[in-house]
Each structure stands twice: as structure tokens, then as C-alpha cells.
XYZ file of C-alpha atoms in Angstrom:
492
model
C -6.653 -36.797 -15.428
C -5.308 -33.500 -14.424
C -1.536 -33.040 -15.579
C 1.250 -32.154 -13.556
C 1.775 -27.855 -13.828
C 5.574 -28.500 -13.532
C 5.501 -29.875 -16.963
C 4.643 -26.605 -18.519
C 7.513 -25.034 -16.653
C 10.393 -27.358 -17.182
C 13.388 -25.556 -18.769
C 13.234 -25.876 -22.522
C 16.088 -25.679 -24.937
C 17.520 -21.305 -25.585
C 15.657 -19.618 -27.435
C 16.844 -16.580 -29.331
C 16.601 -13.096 -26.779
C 14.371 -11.415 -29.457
C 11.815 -13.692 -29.183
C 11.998 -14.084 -25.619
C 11.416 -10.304 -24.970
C 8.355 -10.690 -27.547
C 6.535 -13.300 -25.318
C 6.746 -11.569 -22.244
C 4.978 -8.553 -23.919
C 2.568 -10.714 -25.317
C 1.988 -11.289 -21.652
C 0.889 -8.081 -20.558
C -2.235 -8.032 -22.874
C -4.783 -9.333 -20.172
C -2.513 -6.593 -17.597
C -4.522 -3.373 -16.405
C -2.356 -0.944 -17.738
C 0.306 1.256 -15.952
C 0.810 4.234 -17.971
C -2.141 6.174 -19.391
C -3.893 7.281 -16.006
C -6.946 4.938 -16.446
C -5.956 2.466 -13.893
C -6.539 4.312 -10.289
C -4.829 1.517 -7.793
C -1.255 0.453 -7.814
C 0.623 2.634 -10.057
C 2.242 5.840 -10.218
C 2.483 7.523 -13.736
C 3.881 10.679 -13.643
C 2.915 11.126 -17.767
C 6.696 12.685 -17.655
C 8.106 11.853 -21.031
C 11.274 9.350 -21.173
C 11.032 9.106 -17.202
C 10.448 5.104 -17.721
C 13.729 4.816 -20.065
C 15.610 6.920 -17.513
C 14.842 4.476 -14.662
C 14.944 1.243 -16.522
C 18.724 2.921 -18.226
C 19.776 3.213 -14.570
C 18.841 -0.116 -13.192
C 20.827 -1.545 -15.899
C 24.227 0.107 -14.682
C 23.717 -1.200 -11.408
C 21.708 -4.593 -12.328
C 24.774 -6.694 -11.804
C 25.866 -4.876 -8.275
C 24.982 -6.794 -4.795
C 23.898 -4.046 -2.404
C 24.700 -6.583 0.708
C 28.311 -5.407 1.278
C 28.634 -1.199 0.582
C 32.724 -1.589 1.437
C 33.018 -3.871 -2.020
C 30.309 -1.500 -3.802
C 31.274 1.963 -2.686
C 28.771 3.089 -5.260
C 26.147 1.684 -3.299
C 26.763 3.621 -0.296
C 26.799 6.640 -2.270
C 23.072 6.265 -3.716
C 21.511 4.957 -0.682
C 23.213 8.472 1.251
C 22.107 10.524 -1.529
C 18.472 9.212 -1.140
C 18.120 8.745 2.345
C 20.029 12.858 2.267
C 16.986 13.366 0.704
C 13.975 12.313 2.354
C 16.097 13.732 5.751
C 15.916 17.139 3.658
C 12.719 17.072 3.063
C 10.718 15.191 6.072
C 13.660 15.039 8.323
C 15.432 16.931 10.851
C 19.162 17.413 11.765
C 20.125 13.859 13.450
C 17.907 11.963 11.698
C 18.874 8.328 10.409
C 17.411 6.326 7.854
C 17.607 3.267 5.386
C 16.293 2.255 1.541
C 14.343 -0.501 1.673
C 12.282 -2.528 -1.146
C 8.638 -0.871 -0.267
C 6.323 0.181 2.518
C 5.513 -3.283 4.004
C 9.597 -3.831 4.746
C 9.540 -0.139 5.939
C 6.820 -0.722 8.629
C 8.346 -4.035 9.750
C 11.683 -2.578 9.822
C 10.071 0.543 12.174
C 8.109 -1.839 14.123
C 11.023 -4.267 14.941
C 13.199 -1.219 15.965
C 10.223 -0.363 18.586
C 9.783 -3.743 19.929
C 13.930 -4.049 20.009
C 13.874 -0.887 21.595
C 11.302 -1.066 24.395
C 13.301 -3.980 25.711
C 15.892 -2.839 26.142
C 15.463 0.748 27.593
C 12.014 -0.040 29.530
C 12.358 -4.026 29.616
C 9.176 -5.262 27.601
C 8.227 -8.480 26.920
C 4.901 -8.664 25.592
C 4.976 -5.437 23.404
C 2.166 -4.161 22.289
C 1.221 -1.697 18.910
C -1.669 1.021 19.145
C -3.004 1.867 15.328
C -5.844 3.186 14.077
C -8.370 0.955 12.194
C -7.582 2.744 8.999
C -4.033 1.839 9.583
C -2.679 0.189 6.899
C -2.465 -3.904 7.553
C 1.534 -3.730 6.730
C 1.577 -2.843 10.714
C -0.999 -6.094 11.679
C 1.893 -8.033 8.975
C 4.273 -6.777 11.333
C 2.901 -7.047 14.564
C 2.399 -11.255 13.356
C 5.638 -11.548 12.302
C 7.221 -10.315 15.441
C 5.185 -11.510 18.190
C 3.684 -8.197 18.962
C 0.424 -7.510 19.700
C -1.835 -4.931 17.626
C -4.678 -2.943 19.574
C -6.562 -1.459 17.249
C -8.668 2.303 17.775
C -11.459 2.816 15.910
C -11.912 5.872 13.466
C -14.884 8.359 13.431
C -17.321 7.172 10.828
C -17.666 10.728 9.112
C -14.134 11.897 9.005
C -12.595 8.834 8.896
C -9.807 9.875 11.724
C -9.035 8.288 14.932
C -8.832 11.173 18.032
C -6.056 11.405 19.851
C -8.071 10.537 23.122
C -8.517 7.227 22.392
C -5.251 6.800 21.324
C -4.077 8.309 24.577
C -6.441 5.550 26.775
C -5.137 2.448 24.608
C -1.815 3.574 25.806
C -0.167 0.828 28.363
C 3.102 0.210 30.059
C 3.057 -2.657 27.029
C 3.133 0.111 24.127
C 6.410 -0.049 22.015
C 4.909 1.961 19.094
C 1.422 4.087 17.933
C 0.837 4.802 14.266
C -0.242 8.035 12.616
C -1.046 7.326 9.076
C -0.550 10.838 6.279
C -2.706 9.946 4.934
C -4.478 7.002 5.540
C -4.548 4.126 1.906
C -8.341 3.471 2.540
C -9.491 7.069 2.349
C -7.068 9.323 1.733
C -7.434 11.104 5.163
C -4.536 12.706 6.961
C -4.368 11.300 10.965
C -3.805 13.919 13.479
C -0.514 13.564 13.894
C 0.658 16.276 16.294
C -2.209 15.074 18.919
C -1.589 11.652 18.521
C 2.864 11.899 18.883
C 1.779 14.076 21.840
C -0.138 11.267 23.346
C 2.381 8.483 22.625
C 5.399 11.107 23.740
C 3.553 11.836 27.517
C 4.084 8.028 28.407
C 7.444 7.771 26.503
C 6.301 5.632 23.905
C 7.696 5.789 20.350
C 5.502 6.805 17.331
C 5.655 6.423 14.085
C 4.182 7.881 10.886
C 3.141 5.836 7.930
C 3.601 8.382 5.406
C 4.294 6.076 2.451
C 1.735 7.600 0.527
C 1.555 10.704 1.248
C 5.464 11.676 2.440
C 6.219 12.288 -1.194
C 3.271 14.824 -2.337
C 2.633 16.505 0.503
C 5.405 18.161 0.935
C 5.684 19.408 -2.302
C 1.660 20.189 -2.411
C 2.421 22.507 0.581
C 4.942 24.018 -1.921
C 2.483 25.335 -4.065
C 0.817 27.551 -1.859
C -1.840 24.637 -0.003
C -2.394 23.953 3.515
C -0.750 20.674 5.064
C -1.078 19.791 8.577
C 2.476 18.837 9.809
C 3.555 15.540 9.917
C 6.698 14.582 9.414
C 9.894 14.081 12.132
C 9.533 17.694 12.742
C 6.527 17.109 15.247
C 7.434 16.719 18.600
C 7.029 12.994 19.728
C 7.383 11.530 15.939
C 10.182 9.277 16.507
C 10.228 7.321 12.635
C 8.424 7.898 9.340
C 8.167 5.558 6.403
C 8.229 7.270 2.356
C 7.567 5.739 -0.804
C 9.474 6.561 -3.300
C 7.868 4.263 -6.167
C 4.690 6.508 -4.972
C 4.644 9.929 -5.511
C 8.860 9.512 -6.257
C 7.619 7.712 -9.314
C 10.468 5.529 -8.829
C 9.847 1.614 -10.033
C 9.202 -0.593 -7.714
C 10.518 -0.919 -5.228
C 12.522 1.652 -3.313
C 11.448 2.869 0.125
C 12.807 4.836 3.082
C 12.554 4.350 6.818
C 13.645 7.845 8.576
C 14.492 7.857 12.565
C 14.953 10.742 15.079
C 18.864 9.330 15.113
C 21.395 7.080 14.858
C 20.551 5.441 18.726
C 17.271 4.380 17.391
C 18.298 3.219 13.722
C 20.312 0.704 15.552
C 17.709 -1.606 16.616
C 16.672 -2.029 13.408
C 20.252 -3.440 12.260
C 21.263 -7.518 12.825
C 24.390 -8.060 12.886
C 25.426 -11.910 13.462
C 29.554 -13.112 13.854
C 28.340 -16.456 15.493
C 29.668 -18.796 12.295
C 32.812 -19.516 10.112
C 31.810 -17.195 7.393
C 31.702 -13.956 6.721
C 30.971 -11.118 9.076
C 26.964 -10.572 8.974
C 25.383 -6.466 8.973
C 22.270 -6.301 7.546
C 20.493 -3.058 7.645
C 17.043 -4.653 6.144
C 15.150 -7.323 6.034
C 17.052 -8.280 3.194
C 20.563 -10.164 3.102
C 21.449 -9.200 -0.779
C 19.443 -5.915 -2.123
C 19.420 -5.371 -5.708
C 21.570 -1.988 -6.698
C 19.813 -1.098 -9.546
C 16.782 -0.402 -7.605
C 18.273 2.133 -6.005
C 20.246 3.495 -8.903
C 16.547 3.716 -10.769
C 15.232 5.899 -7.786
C 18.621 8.169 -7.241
C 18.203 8.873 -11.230
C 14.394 9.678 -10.833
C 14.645 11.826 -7.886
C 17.615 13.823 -9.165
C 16.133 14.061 -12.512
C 12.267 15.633 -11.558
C 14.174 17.584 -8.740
C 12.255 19.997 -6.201
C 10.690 21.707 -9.074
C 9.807 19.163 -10.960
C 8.014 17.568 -7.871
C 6.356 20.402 -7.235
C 4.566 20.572 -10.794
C 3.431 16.707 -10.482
C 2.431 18.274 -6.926
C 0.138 20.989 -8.618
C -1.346 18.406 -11.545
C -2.584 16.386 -8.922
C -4.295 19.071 -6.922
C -6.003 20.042 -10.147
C -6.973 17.117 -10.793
C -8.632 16.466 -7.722
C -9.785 19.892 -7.634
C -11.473 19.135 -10.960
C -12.885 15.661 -9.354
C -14.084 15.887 -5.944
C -17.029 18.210 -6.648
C -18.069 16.754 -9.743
C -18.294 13.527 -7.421
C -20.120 15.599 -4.804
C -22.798 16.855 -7.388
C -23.410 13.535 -8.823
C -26.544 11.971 -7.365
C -26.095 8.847 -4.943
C -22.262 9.707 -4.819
C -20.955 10.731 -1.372
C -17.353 11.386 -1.089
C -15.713 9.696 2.646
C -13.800 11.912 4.642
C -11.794 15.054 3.305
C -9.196 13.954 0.842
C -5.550 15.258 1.558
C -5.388 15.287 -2.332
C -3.884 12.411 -4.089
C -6.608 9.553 -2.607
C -10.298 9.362 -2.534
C -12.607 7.483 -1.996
C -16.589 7.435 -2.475
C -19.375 5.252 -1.445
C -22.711 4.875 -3.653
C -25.673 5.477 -2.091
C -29.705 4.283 -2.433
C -32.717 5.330 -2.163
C -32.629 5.450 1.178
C -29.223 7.502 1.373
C -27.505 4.815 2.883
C -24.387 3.238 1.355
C -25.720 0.413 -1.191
C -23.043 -2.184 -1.587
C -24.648 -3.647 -4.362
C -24.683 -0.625 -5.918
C -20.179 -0.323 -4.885
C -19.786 -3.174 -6.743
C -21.567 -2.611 -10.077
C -20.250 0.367 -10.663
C -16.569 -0.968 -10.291
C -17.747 -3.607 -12.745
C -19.584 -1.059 -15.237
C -16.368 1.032 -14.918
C -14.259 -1.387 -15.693
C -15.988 -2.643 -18.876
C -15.501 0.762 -20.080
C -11.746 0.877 -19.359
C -11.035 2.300 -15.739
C -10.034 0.409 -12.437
C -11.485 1.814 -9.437
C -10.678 0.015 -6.593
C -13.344 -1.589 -4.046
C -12.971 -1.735 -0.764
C -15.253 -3.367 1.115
C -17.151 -2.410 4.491
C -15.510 -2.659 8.203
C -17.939 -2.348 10.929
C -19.853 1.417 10.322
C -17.275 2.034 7.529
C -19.075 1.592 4.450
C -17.383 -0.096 1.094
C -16.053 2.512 -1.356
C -14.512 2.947 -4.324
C -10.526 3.986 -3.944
C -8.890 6.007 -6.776
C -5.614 7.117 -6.424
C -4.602 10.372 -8.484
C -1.428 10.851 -10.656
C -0.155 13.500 -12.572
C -1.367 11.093 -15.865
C -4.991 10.964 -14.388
C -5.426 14.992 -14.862
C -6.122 14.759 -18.031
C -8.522 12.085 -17.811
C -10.987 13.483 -14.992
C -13.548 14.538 -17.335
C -14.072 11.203 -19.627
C -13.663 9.161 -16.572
C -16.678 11.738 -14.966
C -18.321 10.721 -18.223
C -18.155 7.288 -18.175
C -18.876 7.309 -14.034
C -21.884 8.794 -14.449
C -22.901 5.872 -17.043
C -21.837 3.431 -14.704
C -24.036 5.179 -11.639
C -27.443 4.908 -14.485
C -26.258 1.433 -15.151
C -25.712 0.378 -11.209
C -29.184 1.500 -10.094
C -31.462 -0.521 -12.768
C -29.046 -3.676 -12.111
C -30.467 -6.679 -10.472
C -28.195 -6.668 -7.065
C -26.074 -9.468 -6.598
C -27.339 -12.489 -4.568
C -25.550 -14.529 -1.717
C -27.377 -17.590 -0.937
C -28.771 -17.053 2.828
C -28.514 -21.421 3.516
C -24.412 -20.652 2.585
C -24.291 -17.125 4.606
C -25.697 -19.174 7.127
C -23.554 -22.348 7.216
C -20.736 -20.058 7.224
C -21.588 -18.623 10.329
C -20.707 -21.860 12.325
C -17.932 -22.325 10.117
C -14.439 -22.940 12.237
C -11.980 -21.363 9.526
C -9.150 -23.266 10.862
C -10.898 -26.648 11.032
C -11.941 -26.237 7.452
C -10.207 -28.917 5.680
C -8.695 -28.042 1.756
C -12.014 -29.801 0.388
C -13.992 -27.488 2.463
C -12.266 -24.646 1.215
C -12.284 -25.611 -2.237
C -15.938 -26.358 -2.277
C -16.950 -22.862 -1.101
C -14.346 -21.275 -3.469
C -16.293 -22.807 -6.734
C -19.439 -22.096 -4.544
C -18.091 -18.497 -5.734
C -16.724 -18.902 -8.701
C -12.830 -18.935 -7.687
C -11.780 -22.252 -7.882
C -7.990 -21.090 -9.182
C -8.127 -22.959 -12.838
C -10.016 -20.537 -13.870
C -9.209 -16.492 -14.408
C -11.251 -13.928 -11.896
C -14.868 -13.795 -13.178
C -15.099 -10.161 -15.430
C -17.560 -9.051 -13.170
C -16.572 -9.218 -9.815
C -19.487 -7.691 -7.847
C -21.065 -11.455 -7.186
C -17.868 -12.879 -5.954
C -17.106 -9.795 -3.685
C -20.616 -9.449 -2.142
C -20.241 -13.197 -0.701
C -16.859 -11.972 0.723
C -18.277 -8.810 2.252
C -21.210 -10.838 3.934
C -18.609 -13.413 5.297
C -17.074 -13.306 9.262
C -13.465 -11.319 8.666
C -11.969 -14.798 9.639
C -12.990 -17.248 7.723
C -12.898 -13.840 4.382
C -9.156 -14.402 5.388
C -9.279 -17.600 4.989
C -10.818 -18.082 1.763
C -8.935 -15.049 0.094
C -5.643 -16.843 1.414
C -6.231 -20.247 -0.104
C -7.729 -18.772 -3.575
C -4.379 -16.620 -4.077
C -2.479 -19.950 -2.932
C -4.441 -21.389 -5.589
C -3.538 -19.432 -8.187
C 0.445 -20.151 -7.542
C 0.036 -24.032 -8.515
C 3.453 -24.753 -8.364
């Protein structure tokens, strides 16, 4: 008889704060790690020494201070002007407005609310629309479901992996609140065309907004060192906002964001402000009602401690260390690298005999990598995009290129004498007439253990079965599944 999970998490008697800390280390054993560049997804590691102590030092002045009300916690108001200062400095322009947020995703919603909020009231719309590219990251289709507005999508050019600015330009109605420009794009590491596509979105008025959250923090300071960049920031004509990471290429901890306007006038929308009750006077800037301090405190001591200087050398260690990569990836056989990189992303697809992209062939070599210590990221295919691996460069990974060629090329011998991965054709085809929202939680469950996810159990250590099902699955019901396994693993 299964027992109840709350059980296990009922609040036991104190324990001593030594052993306390000791158990939640213990916990990180089964983590991929963070520091170390071997894990190519996720983290940030800027392998500068005593960085981590600085942040974590930081957060602990502030850890105690509520960020909701800046006129009880001047010091608030001071970091969050100092950072937002400087992300104006360096992607802004003199007007410009912006806010710290608690990542990307709050970023885009914040950007995206501001355009819907915005088109109503200076054009009247009331069934907004948002144009993105496909390679767009899904923060904006988060977005566009949280606030009622509807997301038409533009495909990307199979080759380069950018949208054009045409089809942009004919997606364009009297409905469009907002287009997205991504610098670069998450899924391949390709820069948009952002002057064409602002120019598009700025000839009918529309607002448009660049999803620099990768990229808004390395660029910059990669163009410092003497490479080419392709402007993209809020000194383009026709970019009205632009989201930055700073727990990217800041190396900030998670999570500390900016959103960056043209001005004040547009910033606006994005506030709500509520007096409508007998308590206190509601302003909040975010998303957010209370916003930890010490976040912010963590990223003002980060930025001011690597400086412009300092930025620029991560800057340069990455470019060397994709410099060192990319054509060592070209040369290897069956490898063909997507796109052209901007510098810090990349991603490659695995070929067969043919030539063509070999998905079974993806997948094992994530697996074969991983046994031997590295996490590449797969991502699997959209229409004529193919599934890839993703790895995401760090200062910390420059180091590492050559073992990690090493150990790739290993993994590409191993991948193309392995059996491929089978899907059972009766369950591909069942799926097919599949209603995802009829299914009913038995349904659900009884594909999930179909594939080996049933949520008692840990992630299989080879995941290449599990995500070959998924790829050969209709997007909707993929959603569906992947949605109910995570709920799964959150039992409580």
C-alpha cells in the first residue's frame, strides 16, 4: 500500500545547523555540476576565483531586506539604479527606463504586458497579437498564454537558422502589439536581424522588442575586443525594449534580470499600481509583490567587482574557446555545426550515412557524453529543424575544449555502431488519434511507464529511448506528457 509522501516531509524536531548544512550537500551528489565547465546547459561559471563567496557574502547583507517598498529600504533603490545605470550604459540610450527582475521569463512577460497595455491604450486593441520567430524563445508563447495574447509565429530559414525580415513585415496586422528579435537566439546561438526586423515593426508603429538575455551581456563586451557584432541593442531605430541576463554572461546567481525601455512613457505600462482596499498603497514594478534584496545586492557586487575590463577578458576566453571548438566540430566526420554561432552558443546535429541529420545518432551521443562526464544538451527536431546538441560556452569551458573534443569524438565511434533506439509503431500509431486533453490521468500514466517515466522512479541514465518516443510524438499531446511527468515528480 503506497504511503502518504507528506509523511516524509512533516516537520521533525531542530536539529543542530551543522548538520543541517551537511545534508543538503549530501544532496547535490546526484547534481550535474555547476562549476568546472563540464556541464554546457544552465550555468554560468566564470572560473573567476572567490567570485561565488563574493556573491553569496552579498546576498547575506541584504537576505533579510524586502525589496517591495524602496522608501523603507533606501538601499534597495540604490542597487536596482546602479544596475539598471548599467545595462542603460551599456545597451541603452539616453531616456531609457528599466527594471531588475528575477530572470528572463519575468523579463519577457513584463515587456510583453507593457505592449499589450500599451497598444490599448494609444491604438485601442483588443485582441493583441505577438509576431516571433520560431526560434524565439517559448518565455514569449508563456507570455502570450498568460495574457490573452495571441502568438503568430514566422518560420526561420533551415540553413541559417534566422527569420527575414520580410516575413516578419507580412505577419504584421493592425492586431500587432509587439515582434521579437532574439541576440541571439537559445536554440542555436544565431543572432536575428535585428535592424531589418525593428524597421519592419517601426513602419506600422508597432513596438519591438529584443530578447537579448543571452547574449546582451557578452556581446557587447566581445565587440570590445576587436570582433564584429551586428547592432542590436536600444540603439537601433525601432527597438523599443530589450531584456539582459545578468545570472548569464553577468555571472550573477540566479536570479537577477533587466527589462530596458526607450523611456519612462513606456516603462509605465508595465507598473500596477492598486489603492482599491483598506491597506496599504499597492506599486509594483514586477511581477513580484515582495523581491528578495539580496539578489540584487549579489548582482550589484558581481558587476562592480569584474567591471568593464574584467567582462571583457571573460568576453575574449569565450571567443577562444569557441574559436578552438567550432572547427574541430566542423572537421569531425558526421558533425555539422547549425547556423553561424554569435560565440557563446552552438549547436550541432549528427549526421548518417546518408548526410542527413540521424536522431538516433543526437541522442546517443548525449548519452555516451554524459557517461563520460559532460552535459550536452538535446534539443529535439521542429518541422525542417533538425535535433541538435546545445552547448553553451563559459569562460570555465576554455580550458576544457580539447578533452571534451576527446571524449566527443569517442562518443561519435560509439553512436554509429549503437543499435538505434526503437519506438513501438502500434504506440506511435495509437498516439496519433490520441485527444491530449481527453486523456484521462490513467491514460497518461500508462504511456508514461510505456516510456519509462512513471515519476517514482529517477530519469533512466540513458535518455536517448525515452526522448526518441517524445520526438516521434504530435507537439500536443509531447506537451502533455512532459507536463504531467514533471507534475509527477512534485508528489506533494
Amino acid at each position: 500500500m503506497p504511503t502518504d509522501p507528506r509523511t516524509d516531509r512533516a516537520l521533525p524536531k531542530g536539529r543542530p545547523a551543522a548538520e543541517l548544512l551537511a545534508e543538503l550537500r549530501a544532496s547535490r551528489a546526484a547534481d550535474a555540476p555547476t562549476r568546472g565547465g563540464r556541464t554546457f546547459a544552465y550555468v554560468y561559471d566564470a572560473g573567476v576565483p572567490g567570485l561565488d563567496d563574493l556573491a553569496a557574502d552579498a546576498y547575506r547583507v541584504h537576505a533579510t531586506v524586502n525589496g517591495l517598498d524602496p522608501t523603507v529600504f533606501p538601499s534597495v533603490l540604490r542597487l536596482e539604479n546602479d544596475l539598471v545605470g548599467a545595462v542603460n550604459t551599456v545597451l541603452g540610450k539616453p531616456g531609457a527606463q528599466g527594471t531588475l527582475t528575477s530572470g528572463g521569463t519575468e523579463s519577457i512577460l513584463l515587456a510583453v504586458k507593457t505592449a499589450r497595455d500599451h497598444a490599448r491604450a494609444e491604438r485601442g486593441v483588443t485582441q493583441p497579437q505577438l509576431v516571433l520567430p520560431a526560434t524565439a524563445h517559448p518565455a514569449f508563447h508563456k507570455a502570450a498564454h498568460y495574457l490573452g495574447v495571441e502568438p503568430v509565429t514566422v518560420p526561420v530559414d533551415p540553413l541559417t537558422f534566422r527569420p527575414d525580415a520580410g516575413d516578419v513585415a507580412a505577419a504584421l496586422t493592425d492586431r500587432t502589439v509587439l515582434v521579437v528579435a532574439s541576440a541571439p537566439s537559445y536554440a542555436h546561438g544565431v543572432l536575428d536581424p535585428v535592424a531589418d526586423i525593428a524597421a519592419a515593426a517601426a513602419s506600422r508603429g508597432v513596438l519591438c522588442h529584443v530578447d537579448a538575455c543571452i547574449g546582451g551581456w557578452f556581446l557587447p563586451f566581445l565587440r570590445r575586443t576587436g570582433r564584429a557584432v551586428e547592432p542590436f541593442d536600444l540603439t537601433v531605430p525601432g527597438v523599443t525594449s530589450l531584456s539582459v541576463d545578468l545570472h548569464k554572461y553577468g555571472y550573477a546567481d540566479k536570479g537577477a534580470s533587466v527589462v530596458l525601455y526607450r523611456d519612462a512613457e513606456l516603462r509605465r505600462h508595465q507598473y500596477f499600481a492598486y489603492a482599491r482596499w483598506p491597506g496599504y498603497p499597492v506599486v509594483n514594478p514586477t511581477a513580484q509583490g515582495t523581491r528578495p534584496a539580496g539578489l540584487a545586492a549579489q548582482a550589484w557586487a558581481v558587476l562592480r567587482h569584474l567591471g568593464e575590463d574584467g567582462y571583457t577578458e571573460l568576453a575574449r576566453r569565450v571567443a577562444e574557446a569557441a574559436d578552438h571548438l567550432l572547427p574541430a566540430l566542423r572537421a569531425l566526420p558526421d558533425v555539422r555545426v547549425l547556423g553561424e554561432p554569435t560565440g557563446s552558443l552552438v549547436a550541432f546535429t549528427v549526421t548518417g550515412p546518408d548526410g542527413a541529420p540521424d536522431l538516433a545518432r543526437v541522442l546517443h551521443v548525449a548519452d555516451e557524453t554524459r557517461e563520460r562526464g559532460w552535459y550536452l544538451q538535446p534539443q529535439l527536431s521542429y518541422g525542417p529543424l533538425p535535433a541538435n546538441l546545445h552547448l553553451t560556452l563559459t569562460p570555465a569551458t576554455a580550458d576544457r575544449v580539447p578533452q571534451l573534443l576527446a571524449d566527443l569524438t569517442e562518443a561519435l565511434t560509439s553512436a554509429r555502431t549503437a543499435p538505434p533506439p526503437t519506438t513501438d509503431p502500434q504506440l506511435l500509431a495509437l498516439a496519433a488519434t490520441l485527444d491530449p486533453d481527453a486523456l484521462t490521468p490513467e491514460d497518461v500514466t500508462a504511456v508514461l511507464a510505456f516510456a519509462g517515466l512513471d515519476g517514482e522512479r529517477p530519469p533512466p541514465t540513458r535518455m536517448a529511448p525515452v526522448l526518441t518516443l517524445l520526438d516521434a510524438l504530435p507537439v500536443r499531446l509531447k506537451e502533455r506528457l512532459m507536463t504531467e511527468y514533471v507534475s509527477a515528480l512534485f508528489r506533494v
